[in-house]
Short mmCIF file of C-alpha atoms in Angstrom, two decimals:
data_model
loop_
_atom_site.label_atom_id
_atom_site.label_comp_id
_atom_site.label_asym_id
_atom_site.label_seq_id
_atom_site.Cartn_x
_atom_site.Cartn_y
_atom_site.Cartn_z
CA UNK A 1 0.00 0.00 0.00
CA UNK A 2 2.03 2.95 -1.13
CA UNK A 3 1.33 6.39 0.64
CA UNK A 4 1.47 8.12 -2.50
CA UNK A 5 -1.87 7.88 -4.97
CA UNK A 6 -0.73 9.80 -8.31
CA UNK A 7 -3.73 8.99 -9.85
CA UNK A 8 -6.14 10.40 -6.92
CA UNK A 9 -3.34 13.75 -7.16
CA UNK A 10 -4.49 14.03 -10.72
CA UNK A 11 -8.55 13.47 -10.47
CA UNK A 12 -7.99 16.09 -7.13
CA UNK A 13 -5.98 18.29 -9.41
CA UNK A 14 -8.63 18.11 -12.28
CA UNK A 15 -11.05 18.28 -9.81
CA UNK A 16 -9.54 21.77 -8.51
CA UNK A 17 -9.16 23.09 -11.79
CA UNK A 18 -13.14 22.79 -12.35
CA UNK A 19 -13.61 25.02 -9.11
CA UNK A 20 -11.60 27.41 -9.87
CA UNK A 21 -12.92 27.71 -14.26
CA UNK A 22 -16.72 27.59 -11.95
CA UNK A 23 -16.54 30.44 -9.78
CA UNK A 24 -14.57 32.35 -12.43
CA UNK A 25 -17.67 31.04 -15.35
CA UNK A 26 -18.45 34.97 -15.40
CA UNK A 27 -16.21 35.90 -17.90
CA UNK A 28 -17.62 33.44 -20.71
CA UNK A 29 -20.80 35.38 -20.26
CA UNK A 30 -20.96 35.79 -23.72
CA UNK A 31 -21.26 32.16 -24.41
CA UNK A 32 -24.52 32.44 -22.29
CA UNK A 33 -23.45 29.25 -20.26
CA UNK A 34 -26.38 28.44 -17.43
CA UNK A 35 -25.77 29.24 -14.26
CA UNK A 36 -26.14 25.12 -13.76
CA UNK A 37 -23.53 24.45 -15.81
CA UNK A 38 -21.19 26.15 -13.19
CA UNK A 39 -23.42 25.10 -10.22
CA UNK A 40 -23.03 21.44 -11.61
CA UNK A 41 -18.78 21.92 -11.88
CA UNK A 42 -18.58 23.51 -8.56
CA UNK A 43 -20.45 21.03 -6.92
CA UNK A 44 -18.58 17.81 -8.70
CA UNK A 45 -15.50 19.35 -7.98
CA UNK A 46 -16.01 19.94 -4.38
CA UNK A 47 -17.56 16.96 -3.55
CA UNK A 48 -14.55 15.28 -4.87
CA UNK A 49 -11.96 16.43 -2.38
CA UNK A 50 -14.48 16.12 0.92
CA UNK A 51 -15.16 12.39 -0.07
CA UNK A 52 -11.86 11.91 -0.78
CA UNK A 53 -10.28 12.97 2.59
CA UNK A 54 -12.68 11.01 4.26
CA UNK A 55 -11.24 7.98 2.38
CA UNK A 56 -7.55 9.44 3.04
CA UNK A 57 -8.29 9.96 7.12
CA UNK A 58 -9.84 6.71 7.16
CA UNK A 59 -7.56 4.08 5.20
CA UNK A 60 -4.66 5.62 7.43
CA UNK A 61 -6.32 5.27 10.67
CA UNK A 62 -7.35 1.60 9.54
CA UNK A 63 -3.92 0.59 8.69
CA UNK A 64 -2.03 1.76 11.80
CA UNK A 65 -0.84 -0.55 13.62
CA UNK A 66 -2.39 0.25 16.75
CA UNK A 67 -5.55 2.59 16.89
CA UNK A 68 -4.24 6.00 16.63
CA UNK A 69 -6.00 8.71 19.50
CA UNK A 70 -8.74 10.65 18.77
CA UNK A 71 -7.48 13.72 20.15
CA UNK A 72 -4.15 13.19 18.29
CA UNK A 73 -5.96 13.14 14.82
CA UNK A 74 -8.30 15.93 15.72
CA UNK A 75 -4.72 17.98 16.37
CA UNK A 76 -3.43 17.02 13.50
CA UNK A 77 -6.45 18.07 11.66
CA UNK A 78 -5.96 21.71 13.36
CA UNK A 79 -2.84 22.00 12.51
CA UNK A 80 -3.96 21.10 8.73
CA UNK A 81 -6.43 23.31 8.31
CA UNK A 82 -6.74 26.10 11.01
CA UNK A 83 -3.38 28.09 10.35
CA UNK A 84 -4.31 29.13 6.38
CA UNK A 85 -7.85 29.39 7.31
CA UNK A 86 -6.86 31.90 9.73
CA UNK A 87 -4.61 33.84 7.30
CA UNK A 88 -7.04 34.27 4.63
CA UNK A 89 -10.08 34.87 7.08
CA UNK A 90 -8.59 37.80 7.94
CA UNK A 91 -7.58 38.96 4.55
CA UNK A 92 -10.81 38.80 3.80
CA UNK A 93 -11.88 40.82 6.54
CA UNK A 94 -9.51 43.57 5.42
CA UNK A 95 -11.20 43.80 2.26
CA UNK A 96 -14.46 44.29 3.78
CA UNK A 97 -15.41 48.66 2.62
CA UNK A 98 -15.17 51.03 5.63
CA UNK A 99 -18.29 51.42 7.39
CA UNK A 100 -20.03 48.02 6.26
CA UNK A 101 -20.89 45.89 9.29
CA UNK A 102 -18.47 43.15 10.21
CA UNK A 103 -19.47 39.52 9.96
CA UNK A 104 -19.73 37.09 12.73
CA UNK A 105 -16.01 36.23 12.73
CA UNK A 106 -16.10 34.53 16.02
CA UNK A 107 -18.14 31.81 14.73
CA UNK A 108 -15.56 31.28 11.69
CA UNK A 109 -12.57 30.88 13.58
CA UNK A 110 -14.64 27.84 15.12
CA UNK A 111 -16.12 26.60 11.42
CA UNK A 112 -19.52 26.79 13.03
CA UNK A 113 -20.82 29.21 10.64
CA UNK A 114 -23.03 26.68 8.68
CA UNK A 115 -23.80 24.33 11.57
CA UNK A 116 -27.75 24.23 11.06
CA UNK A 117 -28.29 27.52 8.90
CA UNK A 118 -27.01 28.98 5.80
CA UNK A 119 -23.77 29.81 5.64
CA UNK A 120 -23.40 33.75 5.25
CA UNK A 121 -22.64 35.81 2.34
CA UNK A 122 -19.11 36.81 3.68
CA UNK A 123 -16.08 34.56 2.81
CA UNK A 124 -18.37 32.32 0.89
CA UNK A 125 -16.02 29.13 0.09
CA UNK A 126 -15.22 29.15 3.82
CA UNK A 127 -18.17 26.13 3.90
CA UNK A 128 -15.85 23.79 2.49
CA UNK A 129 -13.50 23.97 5.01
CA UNK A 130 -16.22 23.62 7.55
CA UNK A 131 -17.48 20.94 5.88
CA UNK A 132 -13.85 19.34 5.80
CA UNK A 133 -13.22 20.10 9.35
CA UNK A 134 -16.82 18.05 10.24
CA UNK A 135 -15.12 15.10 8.27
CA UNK A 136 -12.38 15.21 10.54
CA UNK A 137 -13.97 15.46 13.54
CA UNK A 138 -16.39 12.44 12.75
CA UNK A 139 -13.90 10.09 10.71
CA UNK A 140 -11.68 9.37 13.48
CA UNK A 141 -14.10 8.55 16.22
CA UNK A 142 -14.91 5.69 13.61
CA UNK A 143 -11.82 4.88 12.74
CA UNK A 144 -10.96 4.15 16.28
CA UNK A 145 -13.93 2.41 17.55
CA UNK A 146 -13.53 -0.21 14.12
CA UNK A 147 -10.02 -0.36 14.62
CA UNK A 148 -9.28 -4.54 14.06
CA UNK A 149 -12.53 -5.06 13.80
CA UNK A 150 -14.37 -7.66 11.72
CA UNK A 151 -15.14 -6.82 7.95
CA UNK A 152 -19.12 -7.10 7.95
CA UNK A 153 -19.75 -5.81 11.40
CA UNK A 154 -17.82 -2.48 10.35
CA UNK A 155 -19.84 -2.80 7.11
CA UNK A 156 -22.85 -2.72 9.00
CA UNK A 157 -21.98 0.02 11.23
CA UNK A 158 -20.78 2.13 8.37
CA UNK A 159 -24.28 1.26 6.50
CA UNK A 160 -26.32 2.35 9.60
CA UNK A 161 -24.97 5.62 10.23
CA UNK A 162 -24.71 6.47 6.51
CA UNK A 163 -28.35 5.50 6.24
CA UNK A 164 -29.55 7.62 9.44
CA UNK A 165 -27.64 10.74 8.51
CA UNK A 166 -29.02 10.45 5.18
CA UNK A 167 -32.34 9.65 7.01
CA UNK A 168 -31.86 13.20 8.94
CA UNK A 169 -31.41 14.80 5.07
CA UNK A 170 -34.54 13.65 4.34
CA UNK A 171 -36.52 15.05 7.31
CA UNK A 172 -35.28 18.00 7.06
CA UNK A 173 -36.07 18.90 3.50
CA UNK A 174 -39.36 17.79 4.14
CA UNK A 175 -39.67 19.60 7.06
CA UNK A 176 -38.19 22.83 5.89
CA UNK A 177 -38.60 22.76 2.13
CA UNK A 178 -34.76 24.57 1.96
CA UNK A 179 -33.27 25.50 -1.16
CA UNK A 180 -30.94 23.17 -2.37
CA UNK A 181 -27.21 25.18 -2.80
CA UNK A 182 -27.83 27.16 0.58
CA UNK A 183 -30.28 25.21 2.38
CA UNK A 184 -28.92 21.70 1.83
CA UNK A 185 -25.71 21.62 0.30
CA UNK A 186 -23.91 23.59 2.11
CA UNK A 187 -25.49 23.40 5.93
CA UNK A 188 -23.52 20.58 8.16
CA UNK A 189 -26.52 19.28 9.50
CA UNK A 190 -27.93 18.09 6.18
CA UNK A 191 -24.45 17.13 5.13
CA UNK A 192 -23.90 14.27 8.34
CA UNK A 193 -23.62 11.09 5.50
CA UNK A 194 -20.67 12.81 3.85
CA UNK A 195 -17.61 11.23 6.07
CA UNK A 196 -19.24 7.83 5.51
CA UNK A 197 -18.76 7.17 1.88
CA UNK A 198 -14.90 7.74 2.22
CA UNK A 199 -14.68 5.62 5.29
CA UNK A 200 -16.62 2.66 3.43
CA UNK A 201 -14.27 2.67 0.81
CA UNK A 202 -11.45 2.80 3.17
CA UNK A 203 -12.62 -0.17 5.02
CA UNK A 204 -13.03 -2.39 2.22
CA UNK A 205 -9.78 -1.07 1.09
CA UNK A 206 -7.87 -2.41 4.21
CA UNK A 207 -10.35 -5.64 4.40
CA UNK A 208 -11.09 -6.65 0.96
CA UNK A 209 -8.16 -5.35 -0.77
CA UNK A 210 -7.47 -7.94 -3.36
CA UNK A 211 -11.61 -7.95 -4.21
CA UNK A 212 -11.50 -4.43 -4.62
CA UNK A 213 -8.55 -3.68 -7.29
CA UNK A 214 -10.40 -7.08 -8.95
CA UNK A 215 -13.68 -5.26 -9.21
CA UNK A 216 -11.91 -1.32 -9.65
CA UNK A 217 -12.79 -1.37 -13.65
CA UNK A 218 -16.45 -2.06 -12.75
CA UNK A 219 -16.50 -0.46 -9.52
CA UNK A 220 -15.38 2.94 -11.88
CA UNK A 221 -18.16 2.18 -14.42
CA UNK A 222 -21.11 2.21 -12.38
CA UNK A 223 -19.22 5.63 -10.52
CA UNK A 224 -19.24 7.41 -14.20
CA UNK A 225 -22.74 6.21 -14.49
CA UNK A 226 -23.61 8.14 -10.99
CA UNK A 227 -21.61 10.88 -12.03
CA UNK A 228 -23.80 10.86 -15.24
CA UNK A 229 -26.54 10.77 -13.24
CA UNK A 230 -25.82 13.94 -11.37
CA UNK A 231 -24.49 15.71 -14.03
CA UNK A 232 -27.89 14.78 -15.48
CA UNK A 233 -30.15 16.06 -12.37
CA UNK A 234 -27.93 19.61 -12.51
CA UNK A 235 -28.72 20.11 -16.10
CA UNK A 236 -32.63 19.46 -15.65
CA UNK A 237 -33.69 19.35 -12.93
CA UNK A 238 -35.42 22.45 -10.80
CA UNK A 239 -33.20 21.78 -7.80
CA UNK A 240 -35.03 23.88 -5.14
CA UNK A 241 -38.41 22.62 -6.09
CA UNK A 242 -37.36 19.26 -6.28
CA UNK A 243 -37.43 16.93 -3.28
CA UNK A 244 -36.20 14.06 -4.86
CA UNK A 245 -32.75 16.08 -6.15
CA UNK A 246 -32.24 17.82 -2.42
CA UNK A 247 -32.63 14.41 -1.21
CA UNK A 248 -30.76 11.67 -3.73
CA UNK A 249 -28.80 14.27 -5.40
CA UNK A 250 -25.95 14.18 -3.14
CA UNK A 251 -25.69 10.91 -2.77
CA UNK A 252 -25.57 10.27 -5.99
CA UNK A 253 -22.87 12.32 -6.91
CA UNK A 254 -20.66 11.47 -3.55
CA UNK A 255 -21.21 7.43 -3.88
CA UNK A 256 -20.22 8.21 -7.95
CA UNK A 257 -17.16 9.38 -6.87
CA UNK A 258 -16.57 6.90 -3.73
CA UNK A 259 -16.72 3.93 -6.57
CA UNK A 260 -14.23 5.84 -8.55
CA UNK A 261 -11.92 5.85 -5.95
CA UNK A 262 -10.11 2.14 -6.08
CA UNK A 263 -9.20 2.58 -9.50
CA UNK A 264 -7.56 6.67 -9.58
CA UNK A 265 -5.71 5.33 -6.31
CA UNK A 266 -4.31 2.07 -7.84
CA UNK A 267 -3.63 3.75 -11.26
CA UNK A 268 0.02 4.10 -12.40
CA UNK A 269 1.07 7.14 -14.08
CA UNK A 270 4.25 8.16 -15.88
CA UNK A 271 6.86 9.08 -13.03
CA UNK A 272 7.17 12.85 -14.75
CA UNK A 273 3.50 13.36 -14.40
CA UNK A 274 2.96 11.43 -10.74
CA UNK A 275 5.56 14.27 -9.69
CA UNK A 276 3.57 17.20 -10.99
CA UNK A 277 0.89 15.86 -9.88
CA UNK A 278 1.62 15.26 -6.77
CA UNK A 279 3.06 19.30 -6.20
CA UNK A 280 -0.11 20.41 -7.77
CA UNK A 281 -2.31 18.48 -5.66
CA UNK A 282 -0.45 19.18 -2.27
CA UNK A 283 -1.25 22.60 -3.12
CA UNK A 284 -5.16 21.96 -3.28
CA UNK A 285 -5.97 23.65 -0.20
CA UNK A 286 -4.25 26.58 -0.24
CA UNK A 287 -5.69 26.98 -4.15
CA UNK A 288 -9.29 26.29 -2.38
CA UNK A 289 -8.99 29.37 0.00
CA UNK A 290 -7.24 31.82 -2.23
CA UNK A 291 -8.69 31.28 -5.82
CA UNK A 292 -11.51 33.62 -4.56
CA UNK A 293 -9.81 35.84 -2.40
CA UNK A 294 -7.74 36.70 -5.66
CA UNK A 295 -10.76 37.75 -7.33
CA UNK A 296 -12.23 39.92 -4.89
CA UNK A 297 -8.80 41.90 -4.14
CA UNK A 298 -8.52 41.94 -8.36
CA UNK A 299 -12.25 43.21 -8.41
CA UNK A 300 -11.61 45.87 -5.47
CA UNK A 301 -8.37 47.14 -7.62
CA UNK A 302 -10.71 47.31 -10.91
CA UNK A 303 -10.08 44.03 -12.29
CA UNK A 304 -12.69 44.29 -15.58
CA UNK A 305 -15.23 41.34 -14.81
CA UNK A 306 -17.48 42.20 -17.98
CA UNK A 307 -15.27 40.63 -20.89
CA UNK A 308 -15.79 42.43 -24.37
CA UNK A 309 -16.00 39.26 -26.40
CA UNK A 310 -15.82 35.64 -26.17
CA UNK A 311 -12.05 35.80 -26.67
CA UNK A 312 -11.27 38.68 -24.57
CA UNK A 313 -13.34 36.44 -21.57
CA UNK A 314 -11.46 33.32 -22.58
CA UNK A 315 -8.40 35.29 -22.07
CA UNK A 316 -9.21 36.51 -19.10
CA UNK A 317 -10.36 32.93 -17.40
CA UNK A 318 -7.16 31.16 -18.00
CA UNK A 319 -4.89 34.46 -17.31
CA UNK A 320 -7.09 34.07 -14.00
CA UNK A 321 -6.51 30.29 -13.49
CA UNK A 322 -2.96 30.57 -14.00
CA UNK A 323 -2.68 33.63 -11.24
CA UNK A 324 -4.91 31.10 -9.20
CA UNK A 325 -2.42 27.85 -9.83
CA UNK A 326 0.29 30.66 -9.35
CA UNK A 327 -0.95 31.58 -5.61
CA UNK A 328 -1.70 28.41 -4.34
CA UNK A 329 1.48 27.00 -5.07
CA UNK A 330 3.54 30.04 -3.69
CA UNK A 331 1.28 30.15 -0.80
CA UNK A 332 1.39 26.27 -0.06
CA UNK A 333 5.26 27.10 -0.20
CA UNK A 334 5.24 29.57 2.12
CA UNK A 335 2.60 28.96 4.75
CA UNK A 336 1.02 25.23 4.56
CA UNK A 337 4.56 23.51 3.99
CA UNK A 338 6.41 24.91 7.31
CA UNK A 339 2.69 24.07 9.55
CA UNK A 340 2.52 20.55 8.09
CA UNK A 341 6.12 20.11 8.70
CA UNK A 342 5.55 21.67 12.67
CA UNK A 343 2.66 19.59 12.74
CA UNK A 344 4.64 16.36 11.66
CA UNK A 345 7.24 17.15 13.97
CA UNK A 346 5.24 17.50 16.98
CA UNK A 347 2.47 15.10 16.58
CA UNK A 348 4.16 12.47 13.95
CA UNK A 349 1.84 9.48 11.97
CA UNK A 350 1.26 6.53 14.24
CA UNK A 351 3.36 3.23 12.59
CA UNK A 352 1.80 1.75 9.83
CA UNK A 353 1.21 -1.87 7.70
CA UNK A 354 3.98 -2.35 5.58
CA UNK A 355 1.72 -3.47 3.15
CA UNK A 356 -2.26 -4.45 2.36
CA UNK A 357 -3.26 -6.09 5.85
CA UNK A 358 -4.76 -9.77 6.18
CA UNK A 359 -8.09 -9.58 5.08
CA UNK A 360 -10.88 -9.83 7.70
#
């Protein structure tokens, strides 16, 4: 079991390029692109890298030798994504105008500014990270507790609480009758299945290893045909009047890409390309809390956001997405690098298998 995944690095780096070309979609206006188009990227894109770090957290904590601490991984998980978070929350309360009413900022430093409502207007991509730091809270605890288990009693467990937080989705849009982007998507409470499709992966992964890279081809398949599926329900569906999208819609899309996970993490790519990818991707995070952050301090310096013609906004979009690649890299340099590398010192990776582990 390598540590090193060049072909999740790429699908993460592909899937980081799509947020950044979504929340930047303004500027092929001309093309008179629907607003679902970009909802539908954003959303693929994102869900990508939460389910993903689920399965990350998870497969390490089942392959440690000995179950790591809770409190050890929920540190570590500080360490990852408090500093930067910090840095760029306040950057962004810098660029708030003189004289306009401050936001809540207490409840950011805490992510608990999407807990049960919708998360505010102000420092808008902030959810993810919330969102990431509710994976990391809840992956652990599970972890631990299944730690040597058996394979189909941790199945089952898995399968219950994915079904009851999915369970709590559905009473609450038929409750409430939210709005699907700010009323679902992006508010924790409706969001409590996410950490579970990752760390069913990651179980199999560690118990069923051998079945899993038989079945990866097919496994991928019937992923792209969930994917399709969402992509699908984006495109034509009336999300917010829909109960059946603010329900299954999610699930769809994050169970598409939990089935596509055995095969980009077992795929073998050229060595020059499995190193670029791997830089690109360790820069993920700092390129998902400054890609907008650059466009709000180039739109407060008059940065033109109307383009003139299709090939002036074309232009403009992939001047912007290399600025965006630019940032994240220097700022992954300069501020995530030396806090991982603290972090690692401090609170170092509990011992791991060598190798795939006997299956249960």
């Amino acid at each position: 079991m390598t540590e090193r995944m060049p072909g999740l690095d790429l699908l993460r780096l592909f899937a980081g390029l799509a947020l950044i070309v979504c929340h930047a979609g303004f500027w092929l206006s001309p093309l008179r692109i629907p607003d679902t188009f970009w909802l539908m990227l954003g959303h693929l894109g994102v869900e990508l890298f939460l389910v993903s770090t689920g399965f990350l957290l998870a497969r390490r904590g089942f392959a440690a030798i000995h179950a790591e601490s809770v409190w050890r991984n929920w540190l570590r998980a500080l360490f990852r994504l408090w500093p930067l978070y910090a840095v760029l929350l306040v950057v962004n309360l810098a660029l708030i105008p003189a004289g306009d009413r401050l936001p809540d900022w207490i409840r950011y430093l805490g992510f608990a500014q999407n807990l049960a409502w919708p998360h505010p207007e102000f420092f808008g991509e902030a959810w993810i990270v919330a969102a990431a730091a509710m994976i990391m809270l809840i992956v652990p605890v599970i972890a631990t507790a299944l730690h040597g288990r058996k394979l189909m009693p941790g199945l089952l467990v898995i399968a219950a609480l994915l079904l009851a937080a999915h369970g709590l989705r559905v009473l609450l849009v038929w409750q409430g009758d939210p709005v699907f982007d700010l009323g679902v998507r992006k508010i924790l409470i409706s969001r409590l299945d996410l950490p579970f499709y990752g760390l069913l992966v990651a179980w199999l992964w560690i118990g069923r290893y051998a079945l899993l890279m038989r079945w990866r081809g097919s496994l991928a398949i019937a992923g792209l045909a969930l994917l399709g599926l969402s992509v699908w329900m984006h495109l034509t569906i009336p999300l917010n009047a829909s109960m059946s999208a603010r329900v299954y819609l999610l699930p769809v899309c994050d169970l598409g890409w939990a089935l596509m996970l055995p095969w980009a993490c077992s795929a073998r790519l050229h060595a020059s390309i499995a190193v670029i990818a791997q830089g690109l991707a360790a820069s993920a995070f700092a390129g998902l809390l400054t890609h907008m952050t650059a466009l709000r301090v180039g739109a407060a310096y008059g940065m033109p956001l109307s383009p003139a013609s299709t090939a002036d906004g074309i232009l403009m979009l992939s001047s912007y997405v290399l600025l965006a690649v630019g940032l994240a890299l220097l700022v992954c340099r300069l501020i995530d690098r030396p806090w991982l590398a603290l972090r690692d010192r401090c609170l170092p990776l509990a011992a791991k298998h060598p190798g795939p582990v006997a299956e249960r």
